[in-house]
Each structure stands twice: as structure tokens, then as C-alpha cells.
mmCIF file of C-alpha atoms and ligand atoms in Angstrom:
data_model
loop_
_atom_site.group_PDB
_atom_site.id
_atom_site.type_symbol
_atom_site.label_atom_id
_atom_site.label_comp_id
_atom_site.label_asym_id
_atom_site.label_seq_id
_atom_site.Cartn_x
_atom_site.Cartn_y
_atom_site.Cartn_z
ATOM 1 C CA MET A 11 -6.804 23.490 -6.628
ATOM 2 C CA LEU A 12 -3.533 24.178 -4.739
ATOM 3 C CA GLY A 13 -2.298 20.706 -5.668
ATOM 4 C CA VAL A 14 -2.919 21.269 -9.292
ATOM 5 C CA ARG A 15 -1.121 24.556 -9.221
ATOM 6 C CA ARG A 16 1.793 23.032 -7.602
ATOM 7 C CA ALA A 17 1.917 20.200 -10.424
ATOM 8 C CA MET A 18 1.680 22.914 -12.976
ATOM 9 C CA ALA A 19 4.605 24.750 -11.370
ATOM 10 C CA SER A 20 6.798 21.769 -11.256
ATOM 11 C CA LEU A 21 5.976 20.596 -14.817
ATOM 12 C CA GLY A 22 6.374 24.132 -16.348
ATOM 13 C CA ALA A 23 2.670 24.399 -17.456
ATOM 14 C CA ASP A 24 0.820 27.746 -17.632
ATOM 15 C CA ALA A 25 -2.633 26.081 -17.536
ATOM 16 C CA TRP A 26 -4.163 22.633 -16.972
ATOM 17 C CA LEU A 27 -7.235 21.207 -18.839
ATOM 18 C CA ILE A 28 -9.305 18.664 -16.858
ATOM 19 C CA THR A 29 -11.883 16.494 -18.707
ATOM 20 C CA HIS A 30 -12.472 13.534 -16.406
ATOM 21 C CA LEU A 31 -15.681 14.211 -14.418
ATOM 22 C CA PRO A 32 -14.546 12.776 -11.035
ATOM 23 C CA ASN A 33 -11.414 14.962 -11.178
ATOM 24 C CA ILE A 34 -13.688 17.886 -11.871
ATOM 25 C CA ALA A 35 -16.008 17.016 -9.087
ATOM 26 C CA TYR A 36 -13.061 16.652 -6.732
ATOM 27 C CA LEU A 37 -11.524 19.978 -7.585
ATOM 28 C CA CYS A 38 -14.647 22.259 -7.724
ATOM 29 C CA GLY A 39 -17.583 20.119 -6.403
ATOM 30 C CA PHE A 40 -19.482 20.056 -9.673
ATOM 31 C CA SER A 41 -21.396 16.734 -9.936
ATOM 32 C CA GLY A 42 -22.986 17.147 -13.387
ATOM 33 C CA SER A 43 -22.351 14.728 -16.172
ATOM 34 C CA ALA A 44 -20.759 17.155 -18.732
ATOM 35 C CA GLY A 45 -18.169 19.873 -18.314
ATOM 36 C CA VAL A 46 -14.519 20.795 -18.635
ATOM 37 C CA LEU A 47 -12.484 22.556 -16.005
ATOM 38 C CA LEU A 48 -9.570 24.965 -17.084
ATOM 39 C CA VAL A 49 -7.092 25.869 -14.403
ATOM 40 C CA GLU A 50 -4.993 28.968 -15.426
ATOM 41 C CA SER A 51 -2.521 30.894 -13.243
ATOM 42 C CA ALA A 52 -5.028 33.691 -12.603
ATOM 43 C CA ARG A 53 -8.380 32.000 -12.832
ATOM 44 C CA VAL A 54 -10.257 28.715 -12.776
ATOM 45 C CA THR A 55 -13.218 28.102 -15.157
ATOM 46 C CA LEU A 56 -15.831 25.363 -15.439
ATOM 47 C CA PHE A 57 -17.311 25.191 -18.770
ATOM 48 C CA THR A 58 -20.712 23.376 -18.969
ATOM 49 C CA ASP A 59 -24.020 23.675 -20.734
ATOM 50 C CA GLY A 60 -27.431 24.993 -20.055
ATOM 51 C CA ARG A 61 -28.679 21.875 -18.384
ATOM 52 C CA TYR A 62 -26.395 22.472 -15.536
ATOM 53 C CA LYS A 63 -26.770 26.286 -15.123
ATOM 54 C CA ILE A 64 -28.736 26.145 -11.900
ATOM 55 C CA GLN A 65 -26.876 23.119 -10.455
ATOM 56 C CA ALA A 66 -23.395 24.497 -11.245
ATOM 57 C CA ALA A 67 -24.279 27.890 -9.535
ATOM 58 C CA GLN A 68 -25.169 25.866 -6.365
ATOM 59 C CA GLU A 69 -22.389 23.311 -6.353
ATOM 60 C CA VAL A 70 -19.237 24.934 -7.638
ATOM 61 C CA THR A 71 -16.607 26.473 -5.438
ATOM 62 C CA GLY A 72 -13.260 27.896 -6.399
ATOM 63 C CA ALA A 73 -14.222 28.310 -10.092
ATOM 64 C CA ARG A 74 -16.319 30.669 -12.141
ATOM 65 C CA VAL A 75 -18.915 29.027 -14.284
ATOM 66 C CA ARG A 76 -19.371 29.596 -17.980
ATOM 67 C CA ILE A 77 -22.418 28.176 -19.680
ATOM 68 C CA VAL A 78 -21.485 27.432 -23.272
ATOM 69 C CA ARG A 79 -22.734 25.652 -26.397
ATOM 70 C CA PRO A 80 -22.341 23.480 -28.191
ATOM 71 C CA SER A 81 -19.048 22.145 -26.854
ATOM 72 C CA ALA A 82 -17.495 22.828 -23.415
ATOM 73 C CA LEU A 83 -14.225 21.438 -24.793
ATOM 74 C CA ALA A 84 -14.288 23.830 -27.681
ATOM 75 C CA ALA A 85 -14.993 26.822 -25.428
ATOM 76 C CA ALA A 86 -12.221 25.961 -23.034
ATOM 77 C CA SER A 87 -9.712 25.701 -25.751
ATOM 78 C CA GLU A 88 -10.848 28.873 -27.414
ATOM 79 C CA GLN A 89 -10.248 30.583 -24.076
ATOM 80 C CA LEU A 90 -6.601 29.428 -24.372
ATOM 81 C CA ARG A 91 -6.206 30.901 -27.879
ATOM 82 C CA GLY A 92 -4.101 33.985 -27.885
ATOM 83 C CA ARG A 93 -0.949 35.616 -29.014
ATOM 84 C CA ALA A 94 1.314 34.379 -26.278
ATOM 85 C CA LYS A 95 2.786 30.931 -26.225
ATOM 86 C CA ARG A 96 1.408 28.765 -23.543
ATOM 87 C CA ILE A 97 2.027 25.285 -22.320
ATOM 88 C CA VAL A 98 -1.236 23.543 -21.313
ATOM 89 C CA GLY A 99 -1.256 20.181 -19.529
ATOM 90 C CA PHE A 100 -3.916 17.579 -20.030
ATOM 91 C CA ASP A 101 -4.359 13.832 -19.393
ATOM 92 C CA PRO A 102 -4.060 11.804 -22.592
ATOM 93 C CA SER A 103 -5.674 8.860 -21.189
ATOM 94 C CA GLN A 104 -9.018 10.895 -20.739
ATOM 95 C CA LEU A 105 -9.385 12.298 -24.204
ATOM 96 C CA THR A 106 -10.290 10.711 -27.505
ATOM 97 C CA VAL A 107 -8.305 11.328 -30.661
ATOM 98 C CA ALA A 108 -11.214 13.410 -31.994
ATOM 99 C CA GLN A 109 -11.291 15.496 -28.813
ATOM 100 C CA LYS A 110 -7.618 16.142 -29.082
ATOM 101 C CA LYS A 111 -8.118 17.292 -32.694
ATOM 102 C CA GLN A 112 -10.783 19.710 -31.504
ATOM 103 C CA LEU A 113 -8.420 21.173 -28.915
ATOM 104 C CA ASP A 114 -5.809 21.717 -31.524
ATOM 105 C CA ARG A 115 -8.214 23.439 -33.683
ATOM 106 C CA SER A 116 -9.907 25.628 -31.195
ATOM 107 C CA ALA A 117 -6.717 26.637 -29.171
ATOM 108 C CA GLY A 118 -4.530 27.386 -32.195
ATOM 109 C CA PRO A 119 -0.888 27.048 -32.948
ATOM 110 C CA ARG A 120 0.523 28.990 -29.903
ATOM 111 C CA VAL A 121 -0.682 26.334 -27.389
ATOM 112 C CA ARG A 122 1.829 23.552 -26.698
ATOM 113 C CA TRP A 123 -0.038 20.608 -25.254
ATOM 114 C CA LEU A 124 1.669 18.790 -22.543
ATOM 115 C CA PRO A 125 0.399 15.199 -21.972
ATOM 116 C CA ARG A 126 0.630 13.988 -18.481
ATOM 117 C CA ALA A 127 -1.491 11.229 -17.040
ATOM 118 C CA GLY A 128 -2.790 10.976 -13.434
ATOM 119 C CA VAL A 129 -1.856 14.416 -12.035
ATOM 120 C CA VAL A 130 -5.280 14.931 -10.302
ATOM 121 C CA GLU A 131 -5.614 11.188 -9.538
ATOM 122 C CA GLN A 132 -2.333 11.387 -7.549
ATOM 123 C CA LEU A 133 -3.983 14.194 -5.334
ATOM 124 C CA ARG A 134 -7.157 12.164 -5.019
ATOM 125 C CA ALA A 135 -5.267 9.035 -3.875
ATOM 126 C CA VAL A 136 -4.537 10.740 -0.513
ATOM 127 C CA LYS A 137 -7.717 11.391 1.406
ATOM 128 C CA ASP A 138 -8.203 14.039 4.056
ATOM 129 C CA ALA A 139 -10.109 13.667 7.295
ATOM 130 C CA THR A 140 -13.430 14.698 5.725
ATOM 131 C CA GLU A 141 -13.126 12.325 2.921
ATOM 132 C CA ILE A 142 -12.219 9.453 5.344
ATOM 133 C CA THR A 143 -15.440 10.136 7.300
ATOM 134 C CA LEU A 144 -17.498 9.797 4.209
ATOM 135 C CA MET A 145 -15.672 6.640 3.245
ATOM 136 C CA ARG A 146 -16.301 5.163 6.650
ATOM 137 C CA ALA A 147 -20.075 5.853 6.245
ATOM 138 C CA ALA A 148 -20.084 4.300 2.775
ATOM 139 C CA ALA A 149 -18.232 1.250 4.145
ATOM 140 C CA LEU A 150 -20.658 0.769 7.104
ATOM 141 C CA LEU A 151 -23.637 1.050 4.735
ATOM 142 C CA ALA A 152 -22.360 -1.801 2.566
ATOM 143 C CA GLY A 153 -21.842 -3.854 5.656
ATOM 144 C CA GLU A 154 -25.277 -3.178 7.030
ATOM 145 C CA VAL A 155 -26.843 -4.264 3.716
ATOM 146 C CA PHE A 156 -24.713 -7.394 3.536
ATOM 147 C CA GLY A 157 -25.940 -8.408 7.016
ATOM 148 C CA GLU A 158 -29.544 -7.931 5.976
ATOM 149 C CA VAL A 159 -29.223 -9.886 2.777
ATOM 150 C CA VAL A 160 -27.444 -12.772 4.163
ATOM 151 C CA ALA A 161 -30.531 -13.422 6.272
ATOM 152 C CA LEU A 162 -32.431 -13.835 2.922
ATOM 153 C CA ILE A 163 -30.135 -16.510 1.421
ATOM 154 C CA LYS A 164 -31.679 -19.953 1.448
ATOM 155 C CA PRO A 165 -31.978 -22.755 -1.051
ATOM 156 C CA GLY A 166 -34.273 -21.691 -3.968
ATOM 157 C CA VAL A 167 -33.688 -17.900 -3.891
ATOM 158 C CA LEU A 168 -32.405 -16.413 -7.167
ATOM 159 C CA GLU A 169 -29.060 -14.699 -7.482
ATOM 160 C CA SER A 170 -30.804 -11.902 -9.304
ATOM 161 C CA ASP A 171 -33.306 -11.438 -6.571
ATOM 162 C CA LEU A 172 -30.637 -11.134 -4.003
ATOM 163 C CA ALA A 173 -28.813 -8.569 -6.125
ATOM 164 C CA ALA A 174 -31.992 -6.565 -6.457
ATOM 165 C CA GLU A 175 -32.459 -6.721 -2.690
ATOM 166 C CA ILE A 176 -28.923 -5.399 -2.193
ATOM 167 C CA ASP A 177 -29.319 -2.559 -4.636
ATOM 168 C CA TYR A 178 -32.733 -1.531 -3.275
ATOM 169 C CA ARG A 179 -31.455 -1.562 0.336
ATOM 170 C CA LEU A 180 -28.359 0.455 -0.512
ATOM 171 C CA ARG A 181 -30.599 3.161 -1.899
ATOM 172 C CA ARG A 182 -33.179 2.985 0.902
ATOM 173 C CA LYS A 183 -30.365 3.693 3.205
ATOM 174 C CA GLY A 184 -29.181 6.827 1.463
ATOM 175 C CA ALA A 185 -26.832 5.645 -1.412
ATOM 176 C CA SER A 186 -27.153 7.671 -4.584
ATOM 177 C CA GLY A 187 -26.439 4.324 -6.394
ATOM 178 C CA VAL A 188 -24.173 1.246 -6.530
ATOM 179 C CA ALA A 189 -20.513 1.674 -6.789
ATOM 180 C CA PHE A 190 -20.444 -1.036 -9.470
ATOM 181 C CA GLU A 191 -22.775 -3.765 -10.817
ATOM 182 C CA THR A 192 -23.508 -5.953 -7.666
ATOM 183 C CA ILE A 193 -22.202 -9.551 -7.851
ATOM 184 C CA VAL A 194 -24.056 -12.455 -6.479
ATOM 185 C CA ALA A 195 -22.696 -15.698 -7.806
ATOM 186 C CA SER A 196 -23.434 -19.188 -6.390
ATOM 187 C CA GLY A 197 -22.223 -22.842 -7.072
ATOM 188 C CA ARG A 198 -19.832 -23.115 -9.915
ATOM 189 C CA ARG A 199 -20.685 -19.540 -10.986
ATOM 190 C CA SER A 200 -18.816 -18.206 -7.942
ATOM 191 C CA ALA A 201 -15.626 -19.276 -9.753
ATOM 192 C CA TRP A 202 -16.201 -16.418 -12.065
ATOM 193 C CA PRO A 203 -14.632 -13.507 -10.230
ATOM 194 C CA HIS A 204 -16.931 -10.934 -12.177
ATOM 195 C CA ALA A 205 -20.059 -13.055 -12.637
ATOM 196 C CA ARG A 206 -23.262 -11.166 -13.364
ATOM 197 C CA PRO A 207 -26.220 -12.108 -11.129
ATOM 198 C CA SER A 208 -28.270 -14.664 -13.051
ATOM 199 C CA ALA A 209 -31.753 -16.416 -12.713
ATOM 200 C CA LYS A 210 -29.961 -19.367 -11.157
ATOM 201 C CA ALA A 211 -31.335 -20.451 -7.919
ATOM 202 C CA VAL A 212 -28.973 -20.814 -4.925
ATOM 203 C CA ARG A 213 -28.847 -24.480 -3.897
ATOM 204 C CA LYS A 214 -27.765 -26.485 -0.740
ATOM 205 C CA ASN A 215 -24.071 -27.137 -0.525
ATOM 206 C CA GLU A 216 -22.955 -24.150 -2.616
ATOM 207 C CA LEU A 217 -20.713 -21.254 -2.067
ATOM 208 C CA VAL A 218 -22.113 -17.859 -2.652
ATOM 209 C CA VAL A 219 -20.090 -14.751 -3.422
ATOM 210 C CA LEU A 220 -21.663 -11.410 -2.633
ATOM 211 C CA ASP A 221 -19.649 -8.324 -3.850
ATOM 212 C CA LEU A 222 -21.451 -5.017 -3.298
ATOM 213 C CA GLY A 223 -20.675 -1.305 -2.854
ATOM 214 C CA ALA A 224 -22.474 1.952 -2.259
ATOM 215 C CA ILE A 225 -21.851 5.475 -3.496
ATOM 216 C CA LEU A 226 -22.714 7.662 -0.520
ATOM 217 C CA ARG A 227 -22.210 11.452 -0.619
ATOM 218 C CA GLY A 228 -19.811 10.912 -3.523
ATOM 219 C CA TYR A 229 -17.604 8.221 -2.065
ATOM 220 C CA CYS A 230 -17.680 4.518 -2.865
ATOM 221 C CA SER A 231 -17.309 1.353 -0.694
ATOM 222 C CA ASP A 232 -16.467 -2.095 -1.993
ATOM 223 C CA LEU A 233 -17.155 -5.211 0.118
ATOM 224 C CA THR A 234 -17.075 -8.936 -0.684
ATOM 225 C CA ARG A 235 -18.011 -11.893 1.428
ATOM 226 C CA THR A 236 -18.356 -15.582 0.545
ATOM 227 C CA ILE A 237 -20.749 -17.849 2.490
ATOM 228 C CA PHE A 238 -21.693 -21.513 2.346
ATOM 229 C CA VAL A 239 -25.195 -22.864 2.128
ATOM 230 C CA GLY A 240 -25.192 -25.862 4.437
ATOM 231 C CA ARG A 241 -22.124 -27.383 6.169
ATOM 232 C CA ALA A 242 -18.969 -26.752 4.249
ATOM 233 C CA PRO A 243 -16.647 -29.787 3.536
ATOM 234 C CA ALA A 244 -13.167 -29.616 4.999
ATOM 235 C CA ARG A 245 -11.516 -28.909 1.498
ATOM 236 C CA ILE A 246 -13.569 -25.658 1.117
ATOM 237 C CA ARG A 247 -13.091 -24.671 4.685
ATOM 238 C CA GLY A 248 -9.414 -24.842 3.980
ATOM 239 C CA TRP A 249 -9.680 -22.501 0.991
ATOM 240 C CA TYR A 250 -11.500 -20.121 3.131
ATOM 241 C CA VAL A 251 -8.825 -20.123 5.755
ATOM 242 C CA ALA A 252 -6.144 -19.536 3.119
ATOM 243 C CA VAL A 253 -7.967 -16.485 1.700
ATOM 244 C CA VAL A 254 -8.358 -14.988 5.264
ATOM 245 C CA GLU A 255 -4.694 -15.430 5.955
ATOM 246 C CA ALA A 256 -3.781 -14.079 2.529
ATOM 247 C CA GLN A 257 -5.764 -10.951 3.270
ATOM 248 C CA GLN A 258 -4.171 -10.514 6.707
ATOM 249 C CA ALA A 259 -0.694 -10.809 5.138
ATOM 250 C CA ALA A 260 -1.649 -8.166 2.618
ATOM 251 C CA ARG A 261 -2.851 -5.888 5.351
ATOM 252 C CA ASP A 262 0.313 -6.264 7.335
ATOM 253 C CA ALA A 263 2.266 -5.171 4.130
ATOM 254 C CA LEU A 264 0.335 -1.805 3.975
ATOM 255 C CA ARG A 265 2.372 1.022 5.391
ATOM 256 C CA PRO A 266 3.576 4.520 4.149
ATOM 257 C CA GLY A 267 6.635 4.143 2.020
ATOM 258 C CA ALA A 268 5.991 0.518 1.140
ATOM 259 C CA LEU A 269 5.556 -0.610 -2.505
ATOM 260 C CA ALA A 270 1.953 -1.312 -3.504
ATOM 261 C CA GLY A 271 3.150 -4.531 -5.015
ATOM 262 C CA ALA A 272 4.294 -5.810 -1.616
ATOM 263 C CA ALA A 273 0.676 -6.368 -0.599
ATOM 264 C CA ASP A 274 0.042 -8.416 -3.692
ATOM 265 C CA ALA A 275 3.368 -10.324 -3.185
ATOM 266 C CA ALA A 276 2.201 -11.184 0.395
ATOM 267 C CA VAL A 277 -1.021 -12.568 -0.785
ATOM 268 C CA ARG A 278 0.666 -14.783 -3.397
ATOM 269 C CA LYS A 279 3.045 -16.016 -0.870
ATOM 270 C CA VAL A 280 0.467 -17.191 1.535
ATOM 271 C CA LEU A 281 -1.679 -18.781 -1.268
ATOM 272 C CA LYS A 282 1.348 -20.536 -2.509
ATOM 273 C CA GLY A 283 1.845 -22.076 0.912
ATOM 274 C CA PHE A 284 -1.644 -23.583 0.501
ATOM 275 C CA GLY A 285 -1.004 -24.695 -3.044
ATOM 276 C CA LEU A 286 -3.661 -22.217 -4.246
ATOM 277 C CA GLU A 287 -1.577 -19.569 -5.959
ATOM 278 C CA ARG A 288 -2.543 -20.512 -9.492
ATOM 279 C CA HIS A 289 -6.223 -20.126 -8.533
ATOM 280 C CA PHE A 290 -5.790 -16.464 -7.747
ATOM 281 C CA VAL A 291 -6.417 -14.855 -10.991
ATOM 282 C CA HIS A 292 -6.632 -10.995 -10.449
ATOM 283 C CA SER A 293 -4.959 -8.317 -8.373
ATOM 284 C CA THR A 294 -5.010 -7.959 -4.645
ATOM 285 C CA GLY A 295 -6.786 -4.614 -4.636
ATOM 286 C CA HIS A 296 -7.190 -1.059 -5.777
ATOM 287 C CA GLY A 297 -7.572 2.424 -4.413
ATOM 288 C CA LEU A 298 -11.028 3.479 -3.581
ATOM 289 C CA GLY A 299 -12.695 6.943 -3.420
ATOM 290 C CA MET A 300 -14.800 8.956 -5.706
ATOM 291 C CA GLU A 301 -14.249 6.199 -8.134
ATOM 292 C CA VAL A 302 -14.517 2.530 -7.192
ATOM 293 C CA HIS A 303 -11.207 1.841 -9.048
ATOM 294 C CA GLU A 304 -8.546 4.550 -8.640
ATOM 295 C CA GLY A 305 -4.936 4.766 -7.294
ATOM 296 C CA PRO A 306 -2.952 3.176 -5.888
ATOM 297 C CA ARG A 307 -3.310 -0.331 -7.560
ATOM 298 C CA LEU A 308 -2.170 -3.271 -5.658
ATOM 299 C CA GLY A 309 -1.127 -5.559 -8.440
ATOM 300 C CA LEU A 310 1.736 -7.852 -9.217
ATOM 301 C CA GLY A 311 4.937 -5.760 -9.195
ATOM 302 C CA SER A 312 3.070 -2.351 -8.739
ATOM 303 C CA ALA A 313 5.657 0.056 -8.034
ATOM 304 C CA SER A 314 3.473 2.922 -6.600
ATOM 305 C CA ILE A 315 4.659 3.961 -3.090
ATOM 306 C CA LEU A 316 1.889 3.917 -0.444
ATOM 307 C CA GLN A 317 1.045 6.954 1.562
ATOM 308 C CA ALA A 318 -0.748 7.648 4.765
ATOM 309 C CA GLY A 319 -4.394 8.547 3.686
ATOM 310 C CA ASN A 320 -4.543 6.062 0.865
ATOM 311 C CA VAL A 321 -7.722 3.925 1.006
ATOM 312 C CA VAL A 322 -7.329 0.565 -0.748
ATOM 313 C CA THR A 323 -9.430 -2.691 -1.079
ATOM 314 C CA LEU A 324 -7.834 -6.000 -0.221
ATOM 315 C CA GLU A 325 -9.598 -8.698 -2.077
ATOM 316 C CA PRO A 326 -7.691 -12.012 -2.421
ATOM 317 C CA GLY A 327 -9.536 -14.939 -3.843
ATOM 318 C CA VAL A 328 -9.294 -18.471 -5.085
ATOM 319 C CA TYR A 329 -11.437 -19.754 -8.016
ATOM 320 C CA ILE A 330 -11.796 -23.413 -8.619
ATOM 321 C CA GLU A 331 -13.445 -24.261 -11.931
ATOM 322 C CA GLY A 332 -16.379 -26.699 -11.571
ATOM 323 C CA THR A 333 -16.667 -26.113 -7.771
ATOM 324 C CA GLY A 334 -16.685 -22.428 -6.930
ATOM 325 C CA GLY A 335 -14.741 -19.410 -5.713
ATOM 326 C CA ILE A 336 -14.031 -17.611 -2.451
ATOM 327 C CA ARG A 337 -13.211 -13.858 -2.188
ATOM 328 C CA ILE A 338 -12.924 -11.755 0.920
ATOM 329 C CA GLU A 339 -12.767 -8.049 0.439
ATOM 330 C CA ASP A 340 -12.378 -5.270 2.813
ATOM 331 C CA ASP A 341 -11.524 -1.433 2.516
ATOM 332 C CA VAL A 342 -8.547 -0.302 4.299
ATOM 333 C CA HIS A 343 -7.296 3.219 5.313
ATOM 334 C CA ILE A 344 -3.511 3.483 5.492
ATOM 335 C CA LEU A 345 -2.463 5.323 8.664
ATOM 336 C CA PRO A 346 1.052 6.836 9.434
ATOM 337 C CA GLN A 347 1.296 3.721 11.625
ATOM 338 C CA GLY A 348 -0.920 0.758 11.049
ATOM 339 C CA THR A 349 -4.272 0.612 9.161
ATOM 340 C CA GLU A 350 -7.899 1.205 9.880
ATOM 341 C CA LEU A 351 -10.445 -1.196 8.576
ATOM 342 C CA LEU A 352 -13.386 0.844 7.162
ATOM 343 C CA THR A 353 -15.573 -2.196 6.407
ATOM 344 C CA GLN A 354 -16.997 -3.805 9.652
ATOM 345 C CA VAL A 355 -18.162 -7.252 8.696
ATOM 346 C CA THR A 356 -17.144 -10.555 10.358
ATOM 347 C CA GLN A 357 -14.656 -12.694 8.349
ATOM 348 C CA GLU A 358 -15.827 -15.882 10.148
ATOM 349 C CA PHE A 359 -17.070 -18.463 7.602
ATOM 350 C CA ILE A 360 -20.841 -18.060 7.498
ATOM 351 C CA GLU A 361 -22.648 -21.254 6.979
ATOM 352 C CA ILE A 362 -26.361 -21.132 6.598
HETATM 353 MN MN1 MN B 440 -12.944 -4.318 -5.441
#
């Protein structure tokens, strides 16, 4: 809450309205799926409904809980209605046009709304030691399941069955869910960076991309490895080496004070040296935490400044239409000096 209050002071706001659920969970511990948090100078209030009465009483710290109906948003903005003029901040990227109209109606004309995106996200981008401990565990869990499921890959096994094994094993080992829809893509389908697992069988002499992540105690992991079924030809082996080197170059570019875009530039430079730059069709990585995609983004020209405590993915890849794709993704914690790899899985090219 301290961080929000500091932001309020520097932006001249009297209150801040938070509607994005991961931000609410971060600030007060509430993990329910409906609610609004209102930070005022003298009090903090979580507005939610009867379904979360017992849960909120157990989970919430640093805020009083008000059980309201029918609308938490209306109740929060009615609490702002008054005689005095007030400036209230909110994130315009996390509110629909209809919700904004509701705010205007319920809060009345004395409230001036101050749109400012990413205020809580900026706080969340820097993880403290407790968060890092949780993220290490989430990353190790993904690695453990990857190791188990690799042993199940053989010609004839379906992508969808491998994905189901991944999801099941993540949950059996304590994950509350998957951090995103698991990707298992084989053969030419591995050239689709976001392929959905299909009923296609894995065949001999194919690449297989596995991209998986857990949500463990509220924090996400995100891990990708690419393996080959059989002995890989030299051409594919060369692509693999290029992607490993690209990821290493990105990691070397991560340091407090550096531009997030520098990691992406480092990847493109290495891939260019291999003549593969045009086959890299997405960004180098993204922040990771309570959400699987958060700040800072590591994309082309990204101007965010990296900080110690950031956790980011590094996931360069090459995608060759008609043949297949290779992506290698790890989760990296930026230290005051150097980096810590949270994912602990070999980057050796696995051939089975
Ligand atoms: Mn990722």
C-alpha cells in the first residue's frame, strides 16, 4: 500500500481505485474473482460481494472489507461521492467504457478522474525476497514436470496427451493451475509459436516444442524446451545452437539500469549472424510474476529501464515454415550484479 500512497502523492491524487484483480491480490491478499479496492488517504476498502464474505475475512490484510450488492464498482464510487472536490486515480486500460460511465454516475461531479496506466504494475515489477522464493519454487516445478514428460515422448504419442500429462502433473505437484494454455507442438506445427496441442501424433525426425508454466502459491513460471525425435540433421542442430547463443546474449544484456530493449537487440544481432533474424517473429521476453505476462516487456525498442528484482523470461526462437520451430525459454531474476536463473533445466539439445 505504501507504494500506491507514494504514487498518489507524486501524482496529486486523493484516492486510487484499483479494478485489476492481480493488483488487488498483490496489495491486500484477496484472491477472489470479483472486487474493487479503493485506497484513500485515511483508509483502504475492499468492495466485494456475498460469495467472498468468508474468504475475504480470512485473506485480506491492510484493508477493511465491505460486502456490497449489486455492484462493487458502484459502491466504491459512491463512497467517493461528497461535497469536497477529490482527484481519484484509476487505470484506464483496466476499465470498460460502460464501467467508466458507472463511475461518473455514482461518484458525482465533484470527483475528477485521473487516468494513469500501470501504477500498481510498476510496483509489482520489482519482486521482494519472499516473492523470489515463491517464483523459484514455481520455476523448479515446471522443470520437474518437463523432465518427467520428456520421458513420455516417442513416435505415436499425441500432442494433446502430452499436454494433458503436463497439466495433470503440475497440479499433482501443487500448482493451483497452469499459468497459460500448455503448448505441445510437433513437426511443422512447431513453427507456430502459439500452437494449440492437437490430436496430431509425434513422429520420428520431428522437432517438438513444449511450453509450460505453473501457478504455484500465486506466482507463475514459464518454461520452453525444444527436443528432436531421432537424430537431428546438421541444419536443425545449427538453428538450435543459434537460439542458445541468442538467449545467452540476451541474458548478458540484463542489468539494472539497462534498457529492456537491449536484450531484444542482443537476440536479433546473434540471430542475424546466423542468417535467421527474419525467422524470429515475436519479442524476446516479458516480466513474470502474479501474471504470466507483466512488466517489463523485452521487445524491439522497449524503453523500460531494468531494475534489480525484475523477473523476466528470455525466449528467443526461430520458426521455419514447412519444417518446424525451436524456442528456448528460461525465467531470469535480475540481481544488483548479474542474474539468477530460476528455471533449472538443461539447454543441451535433447534427441530421443
Ligand atoms: Mn513466455
